[in-house]
Short mmCIF file of C-alpha atoms and ligand atoms in Angstrom, two decimals:
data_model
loop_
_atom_site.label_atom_id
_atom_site.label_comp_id
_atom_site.label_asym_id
_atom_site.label_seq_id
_atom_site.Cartn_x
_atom_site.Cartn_y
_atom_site.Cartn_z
CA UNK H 149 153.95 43.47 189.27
CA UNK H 150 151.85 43.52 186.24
CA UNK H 151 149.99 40.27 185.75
CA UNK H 152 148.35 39.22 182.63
CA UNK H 153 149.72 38.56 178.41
CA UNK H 154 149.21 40.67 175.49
CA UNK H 155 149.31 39.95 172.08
CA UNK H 156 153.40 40.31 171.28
CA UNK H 157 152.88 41.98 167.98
CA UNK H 158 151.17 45.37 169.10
CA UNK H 159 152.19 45.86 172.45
CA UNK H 160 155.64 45.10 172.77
CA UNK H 161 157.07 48.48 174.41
CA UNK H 162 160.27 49.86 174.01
CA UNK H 163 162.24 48.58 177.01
CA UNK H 164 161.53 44.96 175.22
CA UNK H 165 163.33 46.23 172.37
CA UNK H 166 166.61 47.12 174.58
CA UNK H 167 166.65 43.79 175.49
CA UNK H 168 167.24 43.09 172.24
CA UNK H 169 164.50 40.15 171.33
CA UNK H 170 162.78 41.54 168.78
CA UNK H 171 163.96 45.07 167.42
CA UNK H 172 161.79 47.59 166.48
CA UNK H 173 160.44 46.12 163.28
CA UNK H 174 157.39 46.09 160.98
CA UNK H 175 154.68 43.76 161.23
CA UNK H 176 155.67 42.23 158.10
CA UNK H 177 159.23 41.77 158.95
CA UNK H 178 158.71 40.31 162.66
CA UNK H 179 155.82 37.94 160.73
CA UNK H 180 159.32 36.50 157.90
CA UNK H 181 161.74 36.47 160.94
CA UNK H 182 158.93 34.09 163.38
CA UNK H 183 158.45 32.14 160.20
CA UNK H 184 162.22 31.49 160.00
CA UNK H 185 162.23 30.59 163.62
CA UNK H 186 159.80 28.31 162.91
CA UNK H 187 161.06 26.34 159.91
CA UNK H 188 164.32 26.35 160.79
CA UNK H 189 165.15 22.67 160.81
CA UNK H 190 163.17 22.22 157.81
CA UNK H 191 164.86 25.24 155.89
CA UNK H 192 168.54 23.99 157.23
CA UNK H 193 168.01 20.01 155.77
CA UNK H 194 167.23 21.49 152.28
CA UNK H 195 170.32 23.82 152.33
CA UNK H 196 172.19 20.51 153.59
CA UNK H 197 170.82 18.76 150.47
CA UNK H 198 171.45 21.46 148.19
CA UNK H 199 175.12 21.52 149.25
CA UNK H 200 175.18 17.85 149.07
CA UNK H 201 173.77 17.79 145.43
CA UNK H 202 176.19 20.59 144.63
CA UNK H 203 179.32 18.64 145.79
CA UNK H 204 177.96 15.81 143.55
CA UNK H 205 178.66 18.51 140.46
CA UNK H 206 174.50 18.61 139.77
CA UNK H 207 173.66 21.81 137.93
CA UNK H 208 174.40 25.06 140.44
CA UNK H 209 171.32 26.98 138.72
CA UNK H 210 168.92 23.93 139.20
CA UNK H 211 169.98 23.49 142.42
CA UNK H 212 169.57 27.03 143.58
CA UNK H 213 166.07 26.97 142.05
CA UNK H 214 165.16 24.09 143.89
CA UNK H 215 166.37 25.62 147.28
CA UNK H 216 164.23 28.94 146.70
CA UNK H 217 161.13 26.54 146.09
CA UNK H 218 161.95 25.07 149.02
CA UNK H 219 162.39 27.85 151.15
CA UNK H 220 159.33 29.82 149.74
CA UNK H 221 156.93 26.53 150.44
CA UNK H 222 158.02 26.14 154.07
CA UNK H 223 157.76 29.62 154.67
CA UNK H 224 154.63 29.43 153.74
CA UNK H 225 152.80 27.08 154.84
CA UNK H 226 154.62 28.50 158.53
CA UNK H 227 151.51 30.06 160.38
CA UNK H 228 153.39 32.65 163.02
CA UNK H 229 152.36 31.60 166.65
CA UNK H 230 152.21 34.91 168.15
CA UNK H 231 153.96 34.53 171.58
CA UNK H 232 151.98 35.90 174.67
CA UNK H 233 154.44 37.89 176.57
CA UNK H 234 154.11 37.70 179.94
CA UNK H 235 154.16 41.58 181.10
CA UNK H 236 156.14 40.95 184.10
CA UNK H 237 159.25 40.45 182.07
CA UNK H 238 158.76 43.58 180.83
CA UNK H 239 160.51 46.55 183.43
CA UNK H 240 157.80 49.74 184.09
CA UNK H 241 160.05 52.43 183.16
CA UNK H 242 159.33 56.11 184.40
CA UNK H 243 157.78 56.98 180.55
CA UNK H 244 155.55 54.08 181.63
CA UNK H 245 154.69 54.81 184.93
CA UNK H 246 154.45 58.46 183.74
CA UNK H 247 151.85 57.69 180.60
CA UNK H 248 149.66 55.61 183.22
CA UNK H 249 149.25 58.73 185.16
CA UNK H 250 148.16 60.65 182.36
CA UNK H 251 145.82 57.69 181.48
CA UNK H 252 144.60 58.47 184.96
CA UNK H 253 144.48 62.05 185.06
CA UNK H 254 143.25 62.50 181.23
CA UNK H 255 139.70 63.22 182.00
CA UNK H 256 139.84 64.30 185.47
CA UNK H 257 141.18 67.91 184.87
CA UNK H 258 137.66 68.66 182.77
CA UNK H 259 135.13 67.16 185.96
CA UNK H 260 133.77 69.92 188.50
CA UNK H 261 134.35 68.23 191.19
CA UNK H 262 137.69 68.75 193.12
CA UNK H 263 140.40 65.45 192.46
CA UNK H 264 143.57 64.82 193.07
CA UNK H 265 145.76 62.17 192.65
CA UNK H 266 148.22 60.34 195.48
CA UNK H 267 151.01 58.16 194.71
CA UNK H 268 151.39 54.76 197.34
CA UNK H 269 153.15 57.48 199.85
CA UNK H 270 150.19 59.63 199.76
CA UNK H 271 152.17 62.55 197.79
CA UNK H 272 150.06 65.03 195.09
CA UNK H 273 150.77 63.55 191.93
CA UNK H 274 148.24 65.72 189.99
CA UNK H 275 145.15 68.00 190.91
CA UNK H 276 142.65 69.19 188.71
CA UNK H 277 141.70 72.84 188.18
CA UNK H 278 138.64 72.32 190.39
CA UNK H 279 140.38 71.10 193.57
CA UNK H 280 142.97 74.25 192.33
CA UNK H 281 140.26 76.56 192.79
CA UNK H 282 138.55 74.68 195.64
CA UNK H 283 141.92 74.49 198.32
CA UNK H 284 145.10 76.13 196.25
CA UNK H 285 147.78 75.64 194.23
CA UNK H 286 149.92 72.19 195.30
CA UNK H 287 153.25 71.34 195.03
CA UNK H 288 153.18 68.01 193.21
CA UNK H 289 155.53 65.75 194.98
CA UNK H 290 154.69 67.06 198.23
CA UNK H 291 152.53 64.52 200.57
CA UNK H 292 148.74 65.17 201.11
CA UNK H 293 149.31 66.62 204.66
CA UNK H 294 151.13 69.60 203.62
CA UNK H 295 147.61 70.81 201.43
CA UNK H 296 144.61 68.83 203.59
CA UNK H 297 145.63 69.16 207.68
CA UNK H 298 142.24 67.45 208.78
CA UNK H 299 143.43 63.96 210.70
CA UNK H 300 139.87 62.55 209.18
CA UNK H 301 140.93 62.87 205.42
CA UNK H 302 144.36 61.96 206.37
CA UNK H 303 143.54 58.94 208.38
CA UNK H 304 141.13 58.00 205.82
CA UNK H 305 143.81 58.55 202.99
CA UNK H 306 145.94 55.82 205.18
CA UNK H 307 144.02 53.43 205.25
CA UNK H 308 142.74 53.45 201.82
CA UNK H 309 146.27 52.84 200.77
CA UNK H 310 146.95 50.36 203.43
CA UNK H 311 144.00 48.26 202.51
CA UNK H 312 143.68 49.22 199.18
CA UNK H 313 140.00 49.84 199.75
CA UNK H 314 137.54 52.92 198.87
CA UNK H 315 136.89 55.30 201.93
CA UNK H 316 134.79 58.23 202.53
CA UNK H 317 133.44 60.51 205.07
CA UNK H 318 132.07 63.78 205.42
CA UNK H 319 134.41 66.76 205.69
CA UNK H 320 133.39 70.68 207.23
CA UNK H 321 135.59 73.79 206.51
CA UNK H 322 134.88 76.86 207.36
CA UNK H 323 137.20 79.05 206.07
CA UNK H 324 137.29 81.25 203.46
CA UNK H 325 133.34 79.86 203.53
CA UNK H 326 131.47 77.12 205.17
CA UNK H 327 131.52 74.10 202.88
CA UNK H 328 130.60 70.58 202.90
CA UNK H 329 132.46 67.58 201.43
CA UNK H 330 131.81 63.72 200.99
CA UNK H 331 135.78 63.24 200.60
CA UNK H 332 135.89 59.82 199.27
CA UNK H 333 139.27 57.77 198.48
CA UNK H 334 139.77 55.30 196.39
CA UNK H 335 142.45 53.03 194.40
CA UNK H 336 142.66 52.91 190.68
CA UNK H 337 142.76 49.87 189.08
CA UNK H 338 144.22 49.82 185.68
CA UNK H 339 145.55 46.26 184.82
CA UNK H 340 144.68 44.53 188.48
CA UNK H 341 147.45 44.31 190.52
CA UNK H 342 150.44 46.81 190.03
CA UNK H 343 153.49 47.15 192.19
CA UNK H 344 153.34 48.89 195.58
CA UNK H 345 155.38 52.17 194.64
CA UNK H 346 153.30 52.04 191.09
CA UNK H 347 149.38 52.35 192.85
CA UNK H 348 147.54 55.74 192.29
CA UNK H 349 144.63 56.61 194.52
CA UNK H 350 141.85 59.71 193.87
CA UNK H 351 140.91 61.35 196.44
CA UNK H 352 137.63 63.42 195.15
CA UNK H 353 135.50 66.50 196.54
CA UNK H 354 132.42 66.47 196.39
CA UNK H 355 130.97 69.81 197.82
CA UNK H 356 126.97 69.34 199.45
CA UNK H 357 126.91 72.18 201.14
CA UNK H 358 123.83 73.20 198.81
CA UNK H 359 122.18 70.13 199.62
CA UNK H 360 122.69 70.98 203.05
CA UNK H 361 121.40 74.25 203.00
CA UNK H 362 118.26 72.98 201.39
CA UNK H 363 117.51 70.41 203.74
CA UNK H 364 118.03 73.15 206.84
CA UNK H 365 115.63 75.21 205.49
CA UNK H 366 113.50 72.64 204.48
CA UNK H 367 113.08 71.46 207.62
CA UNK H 368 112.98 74.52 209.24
CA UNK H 369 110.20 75.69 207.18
CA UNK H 370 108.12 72.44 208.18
CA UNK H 371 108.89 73.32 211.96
CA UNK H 372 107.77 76.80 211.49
CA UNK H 373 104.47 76.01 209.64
CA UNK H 374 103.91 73.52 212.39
CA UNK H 375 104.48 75.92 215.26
CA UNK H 376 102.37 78.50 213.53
CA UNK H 377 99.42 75.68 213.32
CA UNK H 378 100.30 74.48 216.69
CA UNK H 379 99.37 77.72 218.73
CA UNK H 380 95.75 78.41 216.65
CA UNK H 381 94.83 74.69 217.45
CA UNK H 382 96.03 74.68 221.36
CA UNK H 383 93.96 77.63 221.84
CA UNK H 384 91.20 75.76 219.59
CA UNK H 385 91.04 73.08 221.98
CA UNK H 386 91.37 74.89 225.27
CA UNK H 387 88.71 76.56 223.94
CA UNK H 388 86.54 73.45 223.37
CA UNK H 389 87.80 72.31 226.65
CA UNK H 390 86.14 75.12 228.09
CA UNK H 391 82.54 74.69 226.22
CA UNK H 392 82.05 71.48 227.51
CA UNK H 393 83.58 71.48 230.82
CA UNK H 394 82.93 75.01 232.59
CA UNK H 395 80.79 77.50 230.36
CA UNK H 396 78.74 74.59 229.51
CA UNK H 397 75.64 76.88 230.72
CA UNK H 398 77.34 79.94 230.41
CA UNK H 399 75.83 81.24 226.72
CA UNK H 400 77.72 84.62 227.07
CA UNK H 401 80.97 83.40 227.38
CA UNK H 402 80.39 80.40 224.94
CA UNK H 403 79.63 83.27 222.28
CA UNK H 404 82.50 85.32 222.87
CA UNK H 405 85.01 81.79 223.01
CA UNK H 406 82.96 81.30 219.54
CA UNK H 407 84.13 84.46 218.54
CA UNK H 408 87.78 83.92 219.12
CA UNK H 409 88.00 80.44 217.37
CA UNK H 410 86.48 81.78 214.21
CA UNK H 411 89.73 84.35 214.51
CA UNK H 412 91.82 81.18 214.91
CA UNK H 413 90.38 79.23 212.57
CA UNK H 414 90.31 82.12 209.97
CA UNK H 415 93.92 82.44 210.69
CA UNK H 416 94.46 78.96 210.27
CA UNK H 417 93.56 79.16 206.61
CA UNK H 418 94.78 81.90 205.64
CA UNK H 419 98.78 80.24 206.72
CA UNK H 420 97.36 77.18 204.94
CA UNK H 421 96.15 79.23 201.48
CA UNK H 422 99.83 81.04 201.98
CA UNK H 423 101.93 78.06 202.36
CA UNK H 424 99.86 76.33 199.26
CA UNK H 425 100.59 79.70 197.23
CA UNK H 426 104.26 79.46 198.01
CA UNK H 427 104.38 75.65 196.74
CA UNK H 428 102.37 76.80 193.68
CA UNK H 429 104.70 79.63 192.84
CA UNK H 430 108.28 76.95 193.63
CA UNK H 431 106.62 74.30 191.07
CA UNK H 432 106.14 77.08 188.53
CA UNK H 433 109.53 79.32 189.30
CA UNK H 434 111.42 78.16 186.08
CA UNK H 435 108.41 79.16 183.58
CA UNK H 436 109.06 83.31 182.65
CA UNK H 437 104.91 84.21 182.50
CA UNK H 438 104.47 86.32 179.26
CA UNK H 439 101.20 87.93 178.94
CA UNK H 440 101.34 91.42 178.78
CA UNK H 441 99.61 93.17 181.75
CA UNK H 442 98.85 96.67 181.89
CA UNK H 443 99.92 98.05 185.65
CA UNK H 444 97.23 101.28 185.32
CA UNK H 445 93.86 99.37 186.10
CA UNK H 446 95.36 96.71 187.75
CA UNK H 447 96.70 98.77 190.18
CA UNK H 448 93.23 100.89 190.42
CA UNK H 449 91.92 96.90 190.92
CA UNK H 450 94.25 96.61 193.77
CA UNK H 451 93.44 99.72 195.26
CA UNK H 452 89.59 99.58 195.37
CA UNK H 453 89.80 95.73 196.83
CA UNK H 454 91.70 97.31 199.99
CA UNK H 455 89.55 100.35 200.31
CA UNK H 456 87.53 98.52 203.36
CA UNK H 457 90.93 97.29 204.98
CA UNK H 458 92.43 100.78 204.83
CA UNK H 459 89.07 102.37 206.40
CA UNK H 460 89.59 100.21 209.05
CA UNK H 461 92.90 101.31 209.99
CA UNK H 462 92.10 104.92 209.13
CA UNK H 463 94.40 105.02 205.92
CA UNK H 464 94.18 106.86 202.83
CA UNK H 465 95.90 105.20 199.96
CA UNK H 466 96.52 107.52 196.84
CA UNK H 467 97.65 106.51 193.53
CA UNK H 468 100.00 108.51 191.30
CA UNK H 469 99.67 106.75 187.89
CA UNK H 470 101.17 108.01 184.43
CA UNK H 471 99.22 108.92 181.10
CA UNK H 472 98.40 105.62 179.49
CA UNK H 473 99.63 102.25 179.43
CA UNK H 474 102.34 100.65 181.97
CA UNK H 475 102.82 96.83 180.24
CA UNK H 476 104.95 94.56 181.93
CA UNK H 477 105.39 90.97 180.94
CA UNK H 478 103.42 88.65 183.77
CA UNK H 479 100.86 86.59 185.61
CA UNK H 480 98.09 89.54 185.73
CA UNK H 481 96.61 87.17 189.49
CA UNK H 482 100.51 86.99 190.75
CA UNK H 483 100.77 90.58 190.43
CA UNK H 484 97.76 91.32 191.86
CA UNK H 485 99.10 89.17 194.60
CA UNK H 486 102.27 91.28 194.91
CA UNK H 487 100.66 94.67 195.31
CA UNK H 488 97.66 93.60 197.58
CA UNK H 489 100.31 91.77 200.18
CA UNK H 490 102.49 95.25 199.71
CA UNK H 491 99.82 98.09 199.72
CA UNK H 492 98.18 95.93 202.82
CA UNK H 493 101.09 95.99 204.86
CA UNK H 494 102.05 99.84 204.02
CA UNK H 495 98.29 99.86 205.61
CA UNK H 496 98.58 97.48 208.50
CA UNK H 497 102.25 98.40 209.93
CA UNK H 498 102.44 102.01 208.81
CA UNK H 499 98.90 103.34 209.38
CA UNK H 500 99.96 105.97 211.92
CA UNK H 501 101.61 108.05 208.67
CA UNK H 502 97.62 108.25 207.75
CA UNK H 503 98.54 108.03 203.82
CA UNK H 504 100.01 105.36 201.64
CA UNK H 505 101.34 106.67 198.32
CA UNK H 506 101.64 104.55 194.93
CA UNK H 507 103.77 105.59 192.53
CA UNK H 508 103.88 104.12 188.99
CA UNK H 509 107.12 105.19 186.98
CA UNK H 510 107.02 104.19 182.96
CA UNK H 511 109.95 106.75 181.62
CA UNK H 512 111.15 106.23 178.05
CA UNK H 513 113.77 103.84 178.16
CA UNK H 514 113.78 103.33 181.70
CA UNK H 515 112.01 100.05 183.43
CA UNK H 516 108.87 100.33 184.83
CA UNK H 517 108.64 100.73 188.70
CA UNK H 518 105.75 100.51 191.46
CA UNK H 519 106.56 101.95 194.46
CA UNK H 520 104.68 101.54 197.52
CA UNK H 521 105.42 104.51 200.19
CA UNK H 522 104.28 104.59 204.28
CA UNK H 523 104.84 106.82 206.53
CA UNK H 524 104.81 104.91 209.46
CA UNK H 525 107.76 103.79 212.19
CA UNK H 526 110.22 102.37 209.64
CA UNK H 527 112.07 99.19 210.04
CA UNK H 528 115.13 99.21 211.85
CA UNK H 529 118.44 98.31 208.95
CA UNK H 530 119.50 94.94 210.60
CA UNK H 531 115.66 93.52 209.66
CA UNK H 532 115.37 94.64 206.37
CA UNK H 533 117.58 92.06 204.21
CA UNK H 534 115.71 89.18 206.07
CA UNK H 535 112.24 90.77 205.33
CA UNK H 536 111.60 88.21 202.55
CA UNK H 537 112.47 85.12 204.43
CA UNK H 538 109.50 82.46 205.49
CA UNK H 539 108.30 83.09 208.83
CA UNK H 540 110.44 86.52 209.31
CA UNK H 541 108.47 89.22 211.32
CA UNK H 542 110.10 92.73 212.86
CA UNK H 543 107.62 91.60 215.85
CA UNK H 544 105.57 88.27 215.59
CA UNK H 545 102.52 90.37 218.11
CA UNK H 546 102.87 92.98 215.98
CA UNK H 547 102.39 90.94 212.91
CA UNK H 548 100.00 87.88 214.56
CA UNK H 549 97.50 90.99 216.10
CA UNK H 550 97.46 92.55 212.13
CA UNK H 551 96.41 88.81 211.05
CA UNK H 552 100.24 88.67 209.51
CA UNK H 553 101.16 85.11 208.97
CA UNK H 554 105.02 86.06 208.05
CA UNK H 555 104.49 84.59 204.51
CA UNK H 556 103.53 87.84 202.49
CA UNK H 557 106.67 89.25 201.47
CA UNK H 558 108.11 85.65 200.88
CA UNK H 559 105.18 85.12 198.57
CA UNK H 560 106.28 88.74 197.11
CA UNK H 561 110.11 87.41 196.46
CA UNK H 562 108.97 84.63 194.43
CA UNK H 563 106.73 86.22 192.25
CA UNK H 564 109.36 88.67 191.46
CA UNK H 565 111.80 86.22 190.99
CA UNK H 566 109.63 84.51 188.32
CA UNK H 567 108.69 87.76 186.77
CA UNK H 568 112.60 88.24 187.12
CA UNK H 569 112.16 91.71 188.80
CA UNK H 570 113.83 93.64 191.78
CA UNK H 571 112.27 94.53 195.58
CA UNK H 572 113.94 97.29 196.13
CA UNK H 573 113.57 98.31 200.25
CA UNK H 574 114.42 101.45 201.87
CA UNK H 575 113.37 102.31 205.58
CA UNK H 576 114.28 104.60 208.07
CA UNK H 577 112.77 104.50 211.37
CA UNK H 578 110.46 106.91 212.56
CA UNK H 579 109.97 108.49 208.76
CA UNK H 580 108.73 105.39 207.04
CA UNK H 581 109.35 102.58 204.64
CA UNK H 582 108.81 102.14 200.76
CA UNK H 583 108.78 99.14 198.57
CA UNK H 584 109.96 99.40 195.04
CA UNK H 585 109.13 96.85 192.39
CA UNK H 586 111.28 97.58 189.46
CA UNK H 587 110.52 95.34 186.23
P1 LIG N 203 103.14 89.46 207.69
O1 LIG N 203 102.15 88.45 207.32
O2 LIG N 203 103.66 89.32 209.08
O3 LIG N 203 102.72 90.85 207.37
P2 LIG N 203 105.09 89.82 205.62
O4 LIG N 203 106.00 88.82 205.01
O5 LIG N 203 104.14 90.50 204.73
O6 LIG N 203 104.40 89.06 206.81
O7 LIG N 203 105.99 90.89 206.32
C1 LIG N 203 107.06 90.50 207.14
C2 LIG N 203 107.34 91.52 208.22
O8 LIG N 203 107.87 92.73 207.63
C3 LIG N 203 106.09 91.97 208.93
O9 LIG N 203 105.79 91.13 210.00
C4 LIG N 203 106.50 93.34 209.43
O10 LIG N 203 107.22 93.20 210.63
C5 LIG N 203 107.49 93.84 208.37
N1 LIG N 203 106.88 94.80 207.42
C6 LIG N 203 106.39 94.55 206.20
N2 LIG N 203 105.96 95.68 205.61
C7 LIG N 203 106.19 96.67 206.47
C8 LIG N 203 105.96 98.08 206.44
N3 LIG N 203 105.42 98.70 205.38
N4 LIG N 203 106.34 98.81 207.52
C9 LIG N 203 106.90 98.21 208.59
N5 LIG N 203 107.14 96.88 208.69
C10 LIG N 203 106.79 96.12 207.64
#
C-alpha cells in the first residue's frame, strides 16, 4: 500500500473522482464548495432568520439583502482547510500502475548500459535498446529465465525480490563474444513502500570486459618486463658469484665474464630505454604531432646512422627516393624512431638476402608510403598479425642473440597510431618480408 498524504487539491486522481467526493472541478469551485462545508451551520441559522423575519411580513427585498451579506461575510472570512488524503484510500488502477512504470523506464531507454525492468514475479516489464542490442529482443510479460538462463543472475534476481535488497555479481558469456558483466539488481523505490504485486526491480549490465582486458595485459606486460630483467641479472650475479668465489685469480676468465656482463648490462638498458619510450609515446597517444617533416633527408639520416650495423651483418641498404620533397605531418625523432627499428631489423633478421631496399612513394594524390623490403627467410602467416604485440618474437634466440628486446615493432605501432598511419606487412617465407608505412 501507498503510505504517505498529499495536498487534496492537486493530486486527487481520477479513481477519487468515481467515488464521487469531489468531482472533477476547478480550483476555484472545490475552494466555494469547502467554504460551504465549512460555514454550514453558520450559513443555515441566517437562512432560519431570514425565513423567520419573512413570516413576520418584514420587507422580502431587505431581507434577501441581508441574507446575501450574510452569506458573502461567512464565506469569506472561511479559510479552506485543505484535507490531506491519505493515499491508501485511493485504489492503484492499471493507468496508475502503468504511468509509474513509465516514470521508471523514462530515462532508462537513453543510458548505454543494458536495463531491464522485472515486475515482483521477476517477468520483463521493459528493456532498453541497449540490453536489446546486448542479449535480444524480449517478450515483455515473459519471466527473466526465458531471456537470462545463468542460475547466478537468476538466483540473485530471487533474492533481491525476496529481500527487497540490491544484489550484484559478476557475470561471463561467451557467446556470440566473450563479455564481462557486474549484473547488479536492485528495487525501485518511488513513494517507500508499495504493494507486493506493484514493486519494480532493474536489473542493469554493466559490460567490463575492457577493463578486463586492460588489466590482463597490464599485468602481463609487467611479468614480461620482469622476466626479461630477470634472466640479464641471474646471469649478472652468477657471474659475480664466479669473480669472487672461483676465478678469483683467474684474470683470463675474469675478463672474458667482464665481457659478457657488459652484453647483459647493455641489454639491460636498452629494454629499460624501450619500455620508457613506450610509456612516453601512451602519455602522448591522444596529441596528433603536426610539424611538417620532410621523409627525403630524414630517411638519408636514417640510413647513414645504420651504415656500421649493416657492415656488420654484411648488408647493403639502398634507398630509392623521389625528386623533391616527401612532407608528412609528425614528430621528425618518432619517425626517425620508426625507420631505424624497421631498416635495423630488415638488417638483423633478413641479412642473408644481402640487400635491404627503401622505397619512398609520394604520387599525386596518393599518400605517401615508406617501404622497407628484405630478402631474407620471411615470417611464417600465423606470426605476422601478432608482430606488433609487447614481448612478441618469431624466435626469442633468434631475436635475444640480434640484441632484440621484442619491443621495436610495438614502439613502431604506437608511433603510427599517433601519426594515425598504417603498417602494412607482407611476408612469405623463404622470399622475404617488407614493411609498408603508408601516411
Ligand atoms: P626485436 O627487438 O626482437 O627485434 P621487434 O618488435 O622489432 O623486436 O620484432 C619482433 C619480431 O618480429 C622479431 O623478434 C622477429 O622475430 C620478427 N621480425 C621483425 N622484422 C623482421 C624481418 N624483417 N624479417 C623477419 N622477422 C622479423
Amino acid at each position: 500500500m501507498i503510505h504517505g498524504y498529499q495536498a487534496g487539491f492537486e493530486d486527487r486522481s481520477t479513481s477519487r473522482d468515481r467515488e464521487g467526493q469531489l468531482v472533477d472541478e476547478t480550483p476555484w469551485t472545490r475552494s466555494l464548495i469547502l467554504r460551504i462545508r465549512q460555514e454550514r451551520p453558520v450559513l443555515l441559522v441566517a437562512l432560519l432568520i431570514a425565513l423567520i423575519a419573512l413570516a413576520a411580513g418584514a420587507n422580502k427585498w431587505v431581507v434577501l439583502g441581508l441574507l446575501l451579506l450574510m452569506i458573502i461575510t461567512a464565506l469569506w472570512h472561511a479559510v479552506p482547510v485543505i484535507p490531506q488524503v491519505p493515499l491508501e484510500s485511493i485504489p492503484e488502477t492499471v493507468e496508475t500502475a502503468g504511468s509509474r512504470l513509465a516514470e521508471v523506464t523514462a530515462t532508462l531507454e537513453a543510458l548505454d548500459v543494458p536495463v531491464m525492468v522485472l515486475s515482483g514475479d521477476a517477468s520483463v516489464l521493459y528493456q532498453n535498446r541497449a540490453a536489446e542490442k546486448a542479449f535480444g529482443e524480449v517478450t515483455i510479460g515473459a519471466h527473466i529465465s526465458a531471456r537470462l538462463r545463468s542460475p547466478g543472475i537468476l538466483d540473485m534476481v530471487g533474492e533481491t525480490i525476496a529481500t527487497n535488497a540490491p544484489n550484484q555479481i559478476e557475470h561471463s558469456e561467451r557467446l556470440p563474444s566473450e563479455r564481462v558483466y557486474i549484473v547488479r539488481s536492485a528495487p525501485v523505490d518511488l513513494d517507500g513502500q508499495q504493494p507486493a504485486d506493484e514493486r519494480f526491480f532493474v536489473v542493469s549490465f554493466r559490460d567490463i570486459s575492457e577493463v578486463r582486458r586492460i588489466d590482463r595485459m597490464r599485468s602481463d606486460f609487467v611479468a614480461n618486463a620482469s622476466h626479461e630483467l630477470r634472466t640479464p641479472l641471474a646471469s649478472l650475479r652468477g657471474f659475480i658469484e664466479t669473480i669472487q668465489g672461483p676465478a678469483k685469480n683467474d684474470a683470463k676468465a675474469q675478463e672474458r665474464f667482464l665481457g659478457i656482463m657488459l652484453d647483459q648490462t647493455t641489454r639491460m638498458s636498452r629494454l629499460v630505454d624501450d619500455l620508457l619510450s613506450l610509456s612516453r609515446l601512451e602519455l602522448k597517444s591522444h596529441i596528433a604531432p603536426d610539424q611538417k617533416v620532410d621523409l627525403v633527408p630524414l630517411l638519408g639520416h636514417v640510413r647513414d646512422s645504420l651504415v656500421p650495423l649493416a657492415n656488420d651483418v654484411g648488408v647493403e641498404i639502398a634507398l630509392h627516393l623521389p625528386q623533391g620533397k616527401a612532407e608528412v605531418l609528425g614528430d621528425r625523432d618518432e619517425l626517425v624512431q620508426v625507420f631505424e627499428n624497421l631498416i635495423e631489423n630488415a638488417c638483423k633478421y633478413g641479412h642473408e638476402g644481402k640487400t635491404v631496399d627503401v622505397f619512398l612513394k609520394n604520387g599525386q594524390g596518393e599518400p605517401v608510403e615508406v617501404t622497407v623490403v628484405d630478402r631474407g627467410p620471411g615470417i611464417p602467416a600465423e606470426h605476422v598479425p601478432r608482430l606488433t604485440e609487447r614481448f612478441y618474437r618469431v624466435s626469442i634466440e633468434d631475436s635475444r642473440s640480434k640484441k632484440g628486446t621484442g619491443l621495436g615493432l610495438a614502439i613502431v605501432k604506437h608511433i603510427l597510431t599517433r601519426h594515425r598511419a598504417r603498417l602494412i606487412v607482407k611476408s612469405e617465407v623463404g622470399k622475404g618480408t617488407s614493411f609498408t608505412v603508408r601516411f
